[in-house]
Amino acid sequence: MLGSLDMGSNTSSQRSSLATASGLGGLLDEVEENTIAQYASVVERFSSHYGRSKGYGHSSYSAYNLAGPPGVPAYGDHTQAMVLRTYGPWWANMPSHSLPLGPSPPSFISEDFIDLVYDEPVFPTEVRIRETYHPGSVVRVLACNCYNGELPSDLVRWQILWSGPTQSLDEPKIRNFEPKLAKAEFATRLLRIEFNSRQAQYYTELDCCELTGVPAKQYPTQPGAALPEAAAEPEATAALLRQLSLEDKAPPLERQISGSVDSDMDGLYNGYFDYMPVEIWLKIFGYLDFQSLCASARVNRSWAQACYEPLLYRRVNLQPFWTKVNDATLDLLTPRFQHLQSLDVSWVGSCNQVTPERFKLLLEECCQRLRSFRAVCSPLVNLSTLVFLNDLGDQLDELDIRACTFSYEDDSDGEGDSDEEGDSDGEGDSDGETGSDRDGELDASGGNHREGDNDGAGRDEKEEGRSPPENAPAAQVSSPLTWDLLLPPKLSRLRRLNLYCTNITNEHAEALIRNNPLLEHVNVGDCRLDGTLICKALGECCSKLQSLDLWRSLSFSPAAVLALANGCPDLVELDFGWLKFECRQDGCFEQLATKCTKLRKLFLTAVRSERDEHLMLLAEHCRDLEQLDFLGCGSISMEAVETILKSCPNLVFLDISFCGKIRDAHVETWKVKYPKVCFKKSFS
């Protein structure tokens, strides 16, 4: 099953290949060289994952599991794999899903990524991605010509080695995905793999990523330099696109207005376009994405004037162009951003393409009227950025800094953390009934699976991920001290707050929530926060709350559920995945079902105290439910699920994986009887 992959070491044996097969160009056509194959040694950065962000060897299903050689023995659901956080179209069909800030090019379909670092810089000839469960989500592979700030901003380059559509592959077997790579323009030791899992039928899992190429040391050049032949023969199309990309050379708007333009611009008009009312051409050009505006500015004088109008740049989405944005780009854009209200710099700034100083200057010059700020997994989010955003006070209504980390090495579990699977609040297993279930791996019957027995597939955090690679650095996390400097918070009118996979402290999270009573959508998943504290603050202060994601919060209790039920009656989405609490204690679940009747999405992943009576309450009071996740709830019966199916006509998604009382025959019957519902039932 493992094919030719080496299970032994991080750098596999050298193998000889002709340079003509490598695609490196004329320089190597007449020379036979040795290529080397190696596995990633470091996971540098990632946008999301199913596991918990505690570093190498600490968590099942973690992104850090993608470092090192193969570790998954066969196709199926295995804790040693890296697993993406979401799949399918369902997550995007809920109110918590944010629409793009401004037009986005159809060619950009990436939704997640992971950056992998290799020990030896090579000119890539082959990339082999080992997909071990529901493959087909890889959509782009990119390489960078530097790592860890080796080059100044204007010399950092990313090359797309391969791009393609997302796929849905039904055949249940491991896929060693080997896309046909473009000709390498430089040596690299940093790869980015981008994903789109909208077509995936279930969670995508990956085992490792092998990079093969010609060692850069065989061609001594400056860091990031390309092979002479590769640099001398750029494809005409690629050269044109670079010319028309962000570095457009249209004259500044003030020179256009004054009539002082270069001679080659004289006489370039567009018929009656000059007589079109400004509202019309603003409407037309408003449909263009950011790069299309830059290219359109080169058509003629009238178009240049239209495309430079600052009113077109009130909502700017730079994420699709993250490979192109650097300090020089921001210099060109600053004059256009005078009316900026919404800014998305997600993924922007990798490898020091945008320096912190230049981004700080952009914020100070152009973002005083900012209302929405998104910077998913971006190194541009640092202390100065947070201080600036905090000073916006009652102006900002959306803050999304998912998966943002600061340069701070932490060998501990973070403030307030305890044993990963322990009940730190001391309230969970009050009756002792569910305690043993939580210590082992979920199996098909909902009971225990032997610790370390990887033939079973349960999603459980007790079994750790694979061992860390040799010499792996400590995981980079946010410093708790950084957040403390922002107390008290000045933001007061937030409606959307997404802090997924950050290391915000309990104190600051509570203060931020209590200071923003208009909050409607909150995501604090994988933040290692006290879930009870957060829910009490939301219940007491945020009566308009519609969605809450508490995925893998630490402490949680029935009091938290009661606080939400009593204080947030408009709740539409709740994610209680991997939380530990007793559903029957204090009547908390009954209160939730009877008071939050607008629920459309409820995820109770691995909440093993879930019982039939709770499903009956949902069926009676929450008839608008569309998405339900009972993965790992081993005590629920076929009859209770049948009641849900009969009572909730809008139901389209139901995950009953690892529910031992529900057999495959039941599911097959339901698929015929309820064709609108997408049933998920996975074992291994």
XYZ file of C-alpha atoms in Angstrom:
684
model
C 0.000 0.000 0.000
C 2.894 2.360 0.703
C 4.336 1.870 -2.791
C 7.808 3.246 -3.231
C 7.695 5.589 -0.257
C 10.526 5.136 2.191
C 9.349 4.570 5.751
C 12.826 4.873 7.169
C 14.118 8.439 7.168
C 13.264 12.000 6.371
C 15.599 12.120 3.354
C 15.252 9.084 1.127
C 17.977 7.597 -1.060
C 19.255 9.431 -4.097
C 18.201 8.190 -7.471
C 19.550 9.077 -10.874
C 17.400 10.709 -13.521
C 17.991 12.493 -16.799
C 17.707 16.260 -16.621
C 15.431 16.250 -19.615
C 12.867 14.359 -17.537
C 13.117 16.933 -14.769
C 11.841 19.797 -16.890
C 14.551 22.207 -15.738
C 15.386 23.360 -19.252
C 18.329 23.590 -21.620
C 21.023 24.019 -19.009
C 20.538 20.421 -17.875
C 19.504 18.843 -21.170
C 22.951 17.415 -21.842
C 23.893 16.495 -18.293
C 22.764 13.598 -16.133
C 22.441 14.630 -12.519
C 21.372 13.046 -9.273
C 18.073 14.098 -7.786
C 17.231 13.744 -4.132
C 13.861 12.975 -2.544
C 13.028 14.313 0.904
C 10.098 14.695 3.256
C 9.139 17.933 4.966
C 11.067 18.596 8.153
C 8.973 21.506 9.447
C 5.352 22.603 9.172
C 5.816 26.338 8.972
C 2.249 27.640 8.847
C -1.295 26.406 8.209
C -4.737 27.962 7.959
C -6.789 25.260 9.720
C -6.813 21.638 10.812
C -9.013 19.165 12.677
C -6.543 18.664 15.503
C -5.488 20.900 18.335
C -2.644 23.381 17.824
C -0.113 22.177 20.376
C 2.859 21.410 18.153
C 4.609 18.281 16.961
C 3.560 14.977 18.447
C 0.895 16.511 20.678
C -2.353 16.036 18.832
C -4.254 13.642 16.641
C -5.262 14.888 13.179
C -2.884 17.836 13.535
C -1.305 19.727 10.641
C 2.058 18.961 12.229
C 1.531 15.318 11.273
C 2.364 16.207 7.663
C 6.040 16.580 8.587
C 8.285 13.548 8.240
C 8.015 10.241 6.370
C 4.827 8.182 5.891
C 3.080 7.089 9.065
C -0.398 5.971 7.989
C -0.547 2.218 7.290
C -3.628 2.038 5.062
C -6.543 3.950 3.583
C -8.949 5.155 6.220
C -9.427 7.480 9.159
C -6.186 7.554 11.199
C -5.066 9.845 13.980
C -1.516 10.122 12.603
C -2.744 12.011 9.525
C -3.199 15.715 8.917
C -6.920 16.465 8.543
C -8.585 19.587 7.177
C -11.122 21.275 9.442
C -14.087 21.309 7.033
C -15.355 19.545 3.938
C -18.244 19.754 1.506
C -20.514 22.761 0.899
C -22.343 22.744 4.230
C -20.157 25.104 6.221
C -20.556 27.800 3.571
C -24.366 27.593 3.704
C -24.696 29.059 7.177
C -24.921 32.716 8.326
C -21.521 32.502 10.025
C -19.824 32.088 6.643
C -18.313 35.389 5.491
C -18.632 36.422 1.863
C -15.512 37.806 0.113
C -14.732 41.471 0.673
C -15.037 42.553 -2.921
C -14.840 40.660 -6.219
C -12.496 37.671 -6.464
C -11.152 36.108 -9.684
C -12.843 32.804 -10.564
C -9.440 31.158 -10.931
C -8.721 31.491 -7.205
C -10.516 28.635 -5.452
C -8.114 27.889 -2.581
C -9.621 27.866 0.918
C -6.872 26.347 3.083
C -3.128 25.921 2.903
C -0.113 24.465 4.647
C 3.520 25.574 4.304
C 6.177 22.838 4.388
C 9.908 23.367 4.844
C 12.535 20.918 3.576
C 16.135 20.527 4.668
C 17.786 20.688 1.244
C 17.021 23.399 -1.353
C 16.299 21.832 -4.744
C 14.981 22.685 -8.184
C 11.684 20.749 -7.959
C 11.078 18.009 -10.481
C 8.380 16.053 -8.642
C 6.026 16.456 -5.697
C 4.258 13.417 -4.271
C 1.397 14.081 -1.847
C 0.165 11.000 -0.017
C -3.606 11.338 0.448
C -4.908 8.617 2.727
C -8.605 9.418 3.093
C -11.031 11.059 0.658
C -8.369 12.483 -1.685
C -8.853 15.172 -4.290
C -8.771 18.473 -2.364
C -5.343 19.706 -3.490
C -5.771 22.589 -5.953
C -2.372 24.351 -6.042
C 1.286 23.673 -5.322
C 3.625 26.645 -5.012
C 7.315 27.139 -4.304
C 9.152 30.113 -2.800
C 12.665 31.238 -3.645
C 13.524 32.030 -0.034
C 12.769 30.993 3.514
C 12.817 32.855 6.809
C 13.565 36.315 5.435
C 16.639 35.435 3.378
C 15.736 37.979 0.680
C 14.417 41.555 0.767
C 10.749 42.135 0.040
C 11.125 43.042 -3.627
C 13.085 39.864 -4.449
C 10.775 37.319 -2.836
C 8.974 35.279 -5.469
C 6.378 32.532 -5.428
C 5.964 30.250 -8.422
C 2.854 28.181 -9.103
C 4.228 24.739 -9.888
C 0.792 23.237 -10.484
C -2.865 24.216 -10.239
C -6.035 22.332 -11.012
C -9.678 21.861 -10.026
C -10.869 20.105 -6.921
C -11.867 16.475 -7.407
C -14.210 14.004 -5.788
C -12.666 10.540 -5.874
C -14.909 7.740 -4.679
C -12.420 4.876 -4.930
C -11.426 3.942 -1.347
C -7.667 3.726 -1.685
C -4.591 5.784 -0.935
C -3.613 8.196 -3.688
C -0.013 9.216 -4.239
C -0.821 12.452 -6.017
C 1.992 13.444 -8.402
C 0.911 16.542 -10.363
C 2.842 17.521 -13.465
C 4.968 20.454 -12.354
C 5.830 23.575 -14.294
C 9.485 24.213 -15.094
C 11.218 25.342 -11.916
C 12.550 28.887 -12.089
C 14.564 28.718 -8.863
C 15.644 26.393 -6.094
C 13.368 26.075 -3.092
C 13.002 24.494 0.305
C 9.562 25.952 1.011
C 6.393 24.541 -0.565
C 2.823 25.679 -0.083
C -0.001 23.191 -0.669
C -3.424 24.780 -1.129
C -6.751 22.998 -0.729
C -10.397 23.300 -1.593
C -12.506 20.602 0.044
C -15.934 21.755 -1.194
C -16.252 18.600 -3.318
C -14.923 16.203 -0.679
C -17.418 13.642 0.577
C -15.784 13.514 4.007
C -12.756 14.795 5.873
C -9.630 14.877 3.696
C -6.574 13.286 5.336
C -2.949 13.556 4.239
C 0.063 11.608 5.412
C 3.194 13.236 3.988
C 4.572 15.260 1.096
C 7.710 14.124 -0.712
C 9.734 16.662 -2.699
C 12.148 15.477 -5.395
C 14.556 17.737 -7.245
C 18.071 18.644 -8.326
C 20.112 19.920 -5.358
C 20.749 23.647 -5.570
C 24.336 23.182 -4.405
C 25.150 21.651 -7.777
C 24.538 25.103 -9.265
C 26.116 27.674 -6.941
C 24.074 30.878 -7.184
C 22.863 33.592 -4.887
C 19.926 32.681 -2.619
C 16.724 32.551 -4.611
C 18.463 32.856 -7.979
C 17.081 30.924 -10.927
C 18.892 28.583 -13.287
C 20.298 30.685 -16.146
C 18.353 28.866 -18.825
C 15.113 28.976 -16.849
C 15.493 32.699 -16.279
C 16.353 33.417 -19.914
C 13.322 31.693 -21.407
C 10.172 32.847 -19.601
C 6.981 31.906 -21.341
C 5.429 34.796 -23.239
C 2.089 34.414 -21.510
C 3.625 34.412 -18.033
C 5.703 37.474 -18.869
C 2.630 39.340 -20.099
C 0.641 38.475 -16.988
C 3.437 39.742 -14.777
C 3.575 42.938 -16.783
C -0.161 43.451 -16.421
C -0.372 42.381 -12.808
C -0.177 44.718 -9.867
C 2.653 46.880 -11.146
C 0.603 48.888 -13.615
C 2.229 52.040 -14.875
C -0.752 54.287 -15.559
C -0.071 57.936 -14.664
C -1.133 59.182 -11.245
C -4.666 60.504 -11.036
C -3.598 64.067 -10.258
C -1.513 64.163 -13.463
C -4.442 62.827 -15.450
C -6.740 65.528 -14.093
C -4.245 68.324 -14.735
C -3.599 67.070 -18.253
C 0.115 66.579 -17.587
C 0.546 63.068 -18.943
C 3.196 61.315 -20.934
C 3.141 61.766 -24.680
C 2.331 58.108 -25.299
C -0.960 58.617 -23.429
C -2.063 61.626 -25.527
C -4.990 61.070 -27.821
C -6.048 57.801 -26.163
C -9.780 58.089 -25.608
C -12.617 55.625 -25.666
C -15.382 57.242 -27.702
C -18.432 58.096 -25.630
C -16.952 56.537 -22.508
C -15.764 60.021 -21.531
C -19.386 61.233 -21.455
C -20.690 58.374 -19.311
C -22.024 59.485 -15.912
C -19.620 58.716 -13.115
C -22.209 56.554 -11.336
C -22.410 54.260 -14.369
C -18.726 53.600 -14.821
C -18.262 53.214 -11.087
C -20.941 50.533 -11.198
C -19.311 48.795 -14.182
C -15.761 48.802 -12.844
C -17.052 47.825 -9.421
C -17.611 44.294 -10.740
C -13.910 43.860 -11.504
C -11.583 42.137 -9.093
C -8.498 43.881 -7.845
C -6.015 42.638 -10.455
C -8.466 43.264 -13.306
C -8.726 46.883 -12.230
C -4.957 47.198 -12.354
C -4.830 45.720 -15.843
C -7.759 47.824 -17.095
C -5.941 50.984 -16.055
C -3.506 50.379 -18.934
C -6.133 50.539 -21.698
C -6.315 54.306 -22.177
C -6.531 57.584 -20.322
C -10.254 57.375 -19.601
C -10.022 53.857 -18.251
C -6.974 54.743 -16.198
C -8.848 57.620 -14.597
C -11.818 55.360 -13.891
C -9.730 52.534 -12.443
C -7.776 54.895 -10.194
C -10.908 56.283 -8.575
C -10.530 55.696 -4.789
C -14.261 54.993 -4.475
C -13.609 51.676 -6.251
C -11.256 50.666 -3.453
C -13.564 50.867 -0.462
C -13.672 47.054 -0.218
C -10.343 45.423 -1.082
C -9.655 41.700 -1.100
C -5.927 40.993 -1.507
C -6.076 37.301 -0.568
C -6.316 35.947 -4.151
C -3.170 37.917 -5.013
C -1.119 37.095 -1.942
C 1.806 35.852 -4.061
C 2.177 39.274 -5.714
C 1.707 41.700 -2.848
C 4.908 43.222 -1.466
C 6.106 46.577 -0.137
C 6.258 48.071 -3.625
C 2.683 46.985 -4.258
C 1.489 48.811 -1.168
C 3.398 51.909 -2.268
C 1.434 51.890 -5.527
C -1.896 51.212 -3.849
C -1.766 53.715 -1.021
C -3.075 56.660 -3.131
C -6.109 54.571 -4.122
C -7.003 53.491 -0.586
C -8.157 56.869 0.686
C -11.745 55.649 1.223
C -10.880 52.138 2.394
C -13.563 50.579 4.606
C -13.006 46.809 4.306
C -9.620 45.113 3.929
C -8.741 41.446 3.530
C -5.015 40.640 3.741
C -5.452 36.942 4.467
C -2.329 34.906 3.621
C -0.503 38.114 2.609
C 3.037 38.778 3.808
C 4.646 35.323 3.785
C 8.456 35.233 3.760
C 8.639 38.938 4.595
C 7.099 39.959 1.254
C 5.409 42.756 3.167
C 7.480 44.162 5.983
C 5.771 45.012 9.294
C 6.924 48.621 8.992
C 5.315 49.083 5.566
C 2.051 47.493 6.631
C 1.917 49.657 9.740
C 2.327 52.701 7.490
C -0.563 51.504 5.301
C -2.805 51.140 8.340
C -1.961 54.595 9.599
C -2.396 56.307 6.217
C -5.420 54.486 4.787
C -7.332 52.536 7.436
C -8.656 55.171 9.802
C -12.191 54.503 8.503
C -11.885 50.729 8.506
C -15.010 48.750 9.371
C -13.977 45.190 8.408
C -10.545 43.639 8.801
C -9.606 40.096 7.818
C -6.116 38.665 8.032
C -6.453 34.884 8.134
C -3.123 33.203 8.855
C -1.148 36.317 8.004
C 2.181 37.333 9.581
C 1.040 40.953 9.246
C -0.982 40.552 12.440
C 1.399 41.602 15.175
C 1.217 43.771 18.267
C 1.243 47.064 16.359
C -1.579 45.825 14.116
C -3.706 44.803 17.096
C -3.057 48.103 18.853
C -4.144 50.022 15.747
C -7.307 47.937 15.366
C -8.122 48.293 19.047
C -7.847 52.074 18.736
C -10.585 52.062 16.070
C -13.016 51.733 18.970
C -16.675 51.698 17.957
C -15.852 51.888 14.244
C -14.835 48.265 13.525
C -17.681 45.754 13.138
C -15.743 42.705 11.866
C -12.435 41.252 13.060
C -11.173 37.980 11.574
C -7.646 36.930 12.501
C -7.998 33.156 12.330
C -4.791 31.133 12.711
C -2.641 34.214 13.274
C 0.432 33.612 15.413
C 3.186 35.812 16.697
C 6.871 35.084 16.903
C 6.918 33.522 20.327
C 8.192 30.065 21.234
C 6.251 28.306 23.939
C 7.018 24.812 25.142
C 4.082 24.753 27.521
C 0.404 24.259 26.854
C -0.456 27.910 27.297
C -2.217 29.811 29.991
C -4.919 27.910 31.743
C -4.256 24.709 29.800
C -4.430 21.355 31.444
C -4.229 17.771 30.357
C -5.601 17.733 26.845
C -8.373 15.327 27.557
C -8.903 15.931 31.232
C -11.930 17.601 32.739
C -10.198 20.668 34.064
C -13.404 22.181 35.345
C -14.055 19.192 37.498
C -17.675 18.993 36.427
C -17.797 16.711 33.441
C -18.284 13.063 34.362
C -20.452 13.584 37.376
C -22.137 10.219 37.191
C -19.070 8.304 36.112
C -20.950 6.844 33.192
C -18.958 8.380 30.384
C -15.518 8.548 31.902
C -14.111 5.367 30.412
C -15.319 6.294 26.946
C -13.220 9.434 26.987
C -9.963 7.709 27.742
C -9.892 5.465 24.720
C -10.377 5.757 21.037
C -13.865 5.721 19.620
C -14.668 2.499 17.849
C -17.708 1.445 15.876
C -19.634 0.501 18.968
C -18.999 3.792 20.727
C -16.883 2.108 23.403
C -13.154 1.903 23.955
C -10.502 1.090 21.456
C -7.112 -0.058 22.620
C -4.739 2.832 22.983
C -2.308 2.805 20.090
C -4.339 0.348 18.008
C -4.381 2.207 14.721
C -6.530 -0.305 12.898
C -9.559 1.447 14.356
C -10.489 4.878 13.205
C -11.972 6.769 16.069
C -11.510 10.495 16.295
C -10.093 10.820 19.782
C -7.471 13.082 21.294
C -6.040 10.627 23.799
C -3.871 9.003 21.174
C -1.265 11.509 20.137
C -0.114 12.206 16.606
C 3.079 10.845 15.149
C 6.418 11.576 16.782
C 7.986 14.925 15.933
C 10.661 14.970 13.217
C 14.260 15.062 14.340
C 15.380 18.592 15.271
C 11.859 19.960 14.794
C 11.529 23.472 16.243
C 9.033 24.410 18.891
C 5.607 25.342 17.577
C 5.052 29.050 17.037
C 2.136 30.363 19.067
C 0.756 33.706 20.124
C 2.168 35.149 23.284
C -0.425 35.529 26.052
C 1.484 38.627 27.158
C 0.780 40.252 23.797
C -2.954 40.131 24.392
C -2.653 41.483 27.914
C -1.231 44.715 26.512
C -4.612 45.366 24.847
C -6.585 45.552 28.072
C -9.018 47.140 28.446
C -10.399 46.614 24.919
C -11.638 49.706 23.074
C -13.571 47.861 20.367
C -17.255 48.153 21.226
C -19.436 47.558 18.144
C -18.150 44.272 16.729
C -20.711 42.046 15.044
C -18.331 39.372 13.763
C -15.367 38.066 15.765
C -13.264 35.137 14.555
C -10.318 34.162 16.759
C -10.042 30.505 15.701
C -6.656 28.969 16.519
C -5.208 32.017 18.250
C -3.815 32.107 21.765
C -6.009 34.857 23.152
C -6.242 34.767 26.917
C -9.378 34.105 28.936
C -9.177 37.560 30.456
C -8.994 39.386 27.148
C -11.583 37.189 25.429
C -14.091 37.793 28.210
C -13.404 41.526 28.251
C -13.741 41.749 24.466
C -17.076 39.921 24.507
C -18.514 41.964 27.347
C -17.482 45.170 25.587
C -19.292 44.207 22.349
C -22.981 43.563 23.071
C -23.872 43.611 19.338
C -21.901 40.446 18.586
C -23.754 38.090 16.249
C -21.067 35.622 15.134
C -18.228 34.385 17.388
C -15.617 31.717 16.667
C -13.168 30.827 19.434
C -12.525 27.258 18.300
C -9.154 25.729 19.224
C -8.292 28.724 21.396
C -7.790 26.748 24.625
C -10.218 29.018 26.426
C -12.503 28.371 29.380
C -15.732 27.616 27.517
C -17.887 28.194 30.572
C -16.429 31.662 31.102
C -16.984 32.581 27.454
C -20.578 31.304 27.384
C -21.501 33.155 30.572
C -20.163 36.404 29.093
C -22.084 35.839 25.863
C -25.281 34.896 27.666
C -25.154 37.968 29.881
C -24.132 40.536 27.252
C -24.816 39.344 23.681
C -28.519 38.688 23.248
C -28.259 39.013 19.436
C -25.788 36.140 19.103
C -26.552 33.905 16.105
C -23.542 31.594 15.836
C -20.939 30.277 18.263
C -18.042 27.918 17.562
C -16.439 26.497 20.722
C -14.590 23.638 18.970
C -12.149 22.010 21.417
C -12.470 24.558 24.183
C -11.018 23.357 27.455
C -13.317 23.775 30.429
C -17.021 23.409 29.794
C -20.003 22.735 32.031
C -23.803 22.595 32.035
C -23.747 26.156 33.374
C -22.314 27.267 30.026
C -25.220 25.684 28.141
C -27.736 27.262 30.501
C -26.150 30.692 30.016
C -26.539 30.420 26.241
C -30.074 29.076 26.467
C -31.225 31.870 28.759
C -29.342 34.748 27.148
C -29.108 33.989 23.417
C -32.529 32.921 22.089
C -31.649 33.818 18.469
C -28.916 31.208 18.159
C -28.851 29.580 14.714
C -25.507 27.739 14.847
C -23.734 25.962 17.695
C -20.552 23.916 17.504
C -19.877 22.023 20.746
C -17.426 19.640 19.081
C -15.103 17.795 21.508
C -16.465 19.543 24.568
C -16.835 17.591 27.784
C -20.032 18.089 29.717
C -22.934 16.061 31.020
C -26.007 16.869 28.896
C -28.478 15.692 31.530
C -27.104 17.696 34.440
C -29.249 20.639 35.587
C -31.590 20.118 32.626
C -29.187 22.140 30.484
C -29.933 20.419 27.191
C -33.681 20.658 27.739
C -33.287 24.388 28.295
C -31.210 24.725 25.143
C -33.711 22.852 22.970
C -36.791 24.629 24.324
C -35.378 28.185 24.285
C -33.139 28.167 21.199
C -35.763 26.955 18.752
C -34.211 28.751 15.752
C -31.245 26.386 15.616
C -30.290 25.337 12.089
C -26.883 23.817 12.817
C -25.862 21.826 15.894
C -22.557 19.970 16.105
C -22.154 17.661 19.103
C -19.061 15.872 17.840
C -17.770 13.388 20.457
C -20.107 14.709 23.174
C -20.488 11.209 24.566
C -23.096 12.059 27.170
C -25.621 12.627 24.371
C -28.671 10.380 24.804
C -31.918 9.572 22.998
C -33.979 11.925 25.146
C -31.902 14.837 23.895
C -32.625 13.947 20.286
C -36.316 13.752 21.109
C -36.165 17.279 22.526
C -34.516 18.523 19.337
C -37.122 16.798 17.203
C -39.909 18.432 19.194
C -38.612 21.993 19.510
C -35.947 22.601 16.819
C -37.718 21.707 13.599
C -35.641 24.125 11.475
C -32.479 22.052 11.910
C -30.484 21.628 8.698
C -27.144 20.245 9.900
C -26.512 17.782 12.739
C -23.266 16.122 13.779
C -23.472 13.255 16.284
C -20.082 11.726 15.433
C -18.953 9.529 18.317
C -22.221 9.747 20.245
C -22.325 6.010 20.799
C -25.465 5.897 22.945
C -28.003 7.274 20.475
C -30.323 4.768 18.844
C -31.792 4.240 15.411
C -35.270 5.127 16.713
C -34.131 8.518 18.019
C -32.423 9.378 14.733
C -35.536 8.306 12.835
C -37.576 10.732 14.942
C -35.204 13.560 14.023
C -35.496 12.696 10.327
C -39.299 12.741 10.476
C -39.537 15.976 12.458
C -36.951 18.157 10.668
C -37.973 18.594 7.019
C -35.079 20.989 6.277
C -32.370 18.552 7.347
C -29.667 18.172 4.660
C -26.614 16.932 6.631
C -26.349 14.244 9.322
C -23.076 12.746 10.594
C -23.580 9.556 12.604
C -20.065 8.172 12.293
C -18.937 5.933 15.174
C -22.487 5.640 16.509
C -22.377 1.977 17.418
C -26.134 1.387 17.679
C -26.760 2.572 14.121
C -26.008 -0.040 11.481
C -25.154 0.409 7.827
C -28.465 -1.204 6.860
C -30.318 1.556 8.710
C -28.403 4.224 6.831
C -29.049 2.642 3.446
C -32.774 2.565 4.211
C -32.735 6.218 5.245
C -30.924 7.261 2.080
C -33.862 5.983 0.054
C -36.515 7.319 2.418
C -34.905 10.759 2.939
C -33.078 11.570 -0.320
C -32.483 15.237 0.628
C -30.295 14.264 3.577
C -26.569 13.636 3.126
C -25.697 10.889 5.604
C -22.132 10.482 6.868
C -21.115 7.243 8.532
C -17.412 6.491 8.684
C -15.470 3.797 10.485
C -12.053 3.297 8.909
